[in-house]
Short mmCIF file of C-alpha atoms in Angstrom, two decimals:
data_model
loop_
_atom_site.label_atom_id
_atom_site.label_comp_id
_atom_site.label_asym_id
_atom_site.label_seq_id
_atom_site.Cartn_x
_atom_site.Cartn_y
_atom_site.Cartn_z
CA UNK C 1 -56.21 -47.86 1.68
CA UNK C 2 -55.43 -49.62 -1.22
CA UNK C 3 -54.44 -46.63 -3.39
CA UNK C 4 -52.49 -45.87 -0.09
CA UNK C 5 -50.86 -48.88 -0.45
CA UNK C 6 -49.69 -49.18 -3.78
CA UNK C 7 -47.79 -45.32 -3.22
CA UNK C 8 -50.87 -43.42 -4.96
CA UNK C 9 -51.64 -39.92 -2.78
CA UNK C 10 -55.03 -39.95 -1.79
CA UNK C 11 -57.48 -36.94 -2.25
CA UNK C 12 -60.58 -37.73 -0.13
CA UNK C 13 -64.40 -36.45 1.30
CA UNK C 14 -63.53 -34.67 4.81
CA UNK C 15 -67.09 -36.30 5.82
CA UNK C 16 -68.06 -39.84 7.79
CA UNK C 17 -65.41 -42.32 8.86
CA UNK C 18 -62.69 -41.01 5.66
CA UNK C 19 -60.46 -38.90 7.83
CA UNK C 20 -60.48 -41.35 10.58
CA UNK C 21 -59.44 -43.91 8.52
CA UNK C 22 -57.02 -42.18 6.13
CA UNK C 23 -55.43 -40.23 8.79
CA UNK C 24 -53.10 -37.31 7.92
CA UNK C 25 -52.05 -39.57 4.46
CA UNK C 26 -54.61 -37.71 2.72
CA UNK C 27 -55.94 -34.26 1.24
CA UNK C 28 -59.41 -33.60 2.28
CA UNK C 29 -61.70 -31.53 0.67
CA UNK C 30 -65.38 -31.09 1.48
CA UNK C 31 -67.86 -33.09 -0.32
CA UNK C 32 -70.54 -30.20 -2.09
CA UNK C 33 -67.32 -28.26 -3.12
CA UNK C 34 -66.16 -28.96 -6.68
CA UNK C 35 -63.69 -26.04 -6.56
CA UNK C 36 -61.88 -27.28 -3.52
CA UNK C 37 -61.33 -31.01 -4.76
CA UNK C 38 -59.87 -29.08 -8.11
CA UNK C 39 -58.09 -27.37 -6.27
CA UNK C 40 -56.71 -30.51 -3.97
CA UNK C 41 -55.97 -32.30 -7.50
CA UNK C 42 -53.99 -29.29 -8.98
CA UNK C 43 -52.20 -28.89 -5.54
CA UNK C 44 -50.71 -32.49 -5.99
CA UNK C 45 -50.54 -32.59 -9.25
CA UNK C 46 -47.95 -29.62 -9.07
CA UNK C 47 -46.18 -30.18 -6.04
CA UNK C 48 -43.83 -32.81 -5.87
CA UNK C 49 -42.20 -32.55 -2.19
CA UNK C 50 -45.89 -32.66 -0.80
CA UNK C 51 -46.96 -35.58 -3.52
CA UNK C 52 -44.11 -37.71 -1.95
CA UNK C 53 -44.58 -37.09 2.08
CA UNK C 54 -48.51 -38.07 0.89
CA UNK C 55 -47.09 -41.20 -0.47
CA UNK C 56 -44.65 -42.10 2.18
CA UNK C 57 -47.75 -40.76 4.48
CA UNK C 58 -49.98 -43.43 3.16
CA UNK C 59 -47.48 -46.59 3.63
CA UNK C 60 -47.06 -45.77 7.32
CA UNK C 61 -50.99 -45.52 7.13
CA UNK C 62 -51.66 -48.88 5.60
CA UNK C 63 -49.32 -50.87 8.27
CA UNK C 64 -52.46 -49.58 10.75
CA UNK C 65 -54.86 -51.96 9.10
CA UNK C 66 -54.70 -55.48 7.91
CA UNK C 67 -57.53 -58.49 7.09
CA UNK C 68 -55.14 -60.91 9.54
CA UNK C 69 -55.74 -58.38 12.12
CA UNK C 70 -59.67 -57.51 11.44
CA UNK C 71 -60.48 -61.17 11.87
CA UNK C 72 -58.86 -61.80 15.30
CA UNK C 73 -60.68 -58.38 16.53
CA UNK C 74 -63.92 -59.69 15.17
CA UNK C 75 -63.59 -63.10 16.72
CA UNK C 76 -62.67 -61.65 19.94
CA UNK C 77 -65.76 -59.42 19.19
CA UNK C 78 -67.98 -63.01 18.83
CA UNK C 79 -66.52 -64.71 21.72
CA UNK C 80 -67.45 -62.15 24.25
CA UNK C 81 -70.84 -61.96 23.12
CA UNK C 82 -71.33 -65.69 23.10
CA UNK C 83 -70.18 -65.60 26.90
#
């Protein structure tokens, strides 16, 4: 999220919570291939158009998440255990 954030395109693992959290703002690839993350790298190294709807991609991702927002959800999290 922070590369997200700061307009870098994100290649990522297809495996545990990555795609959930990343969303369509990222190329996946799957984790025991070496040829397909290459092959993810060379496909945004070279294309441009797709390079820039990852970026823009990855800002509208980042608004999803914030620390302001995790603590309130965890505190609501505490107070209805503690009741």
């Amino acid at each position: 999220l922070e590369a997200m954030g700061v307009g870098c395109p994100v290649i990522s693992s297809d495996k545990t919570s990555l795609p959930e959290v990343y969303g369509e703002a990222a190329l996946y690839f799957k984790p025991d291939s070496s040829k397909e993350l290459v092959g993810k790298i060379e496909q945004i190294m070279k294309d441009e158009n797709l390079k820039a709807a990852q970026v823009k991609k990855g800002f509208e991702q980042v608004k999803k998440y914030s620390w302001k927002k995790l603590a309130e959800e965890t505190l609501e999290v505490y107070k209805e255990v503690n009741n």
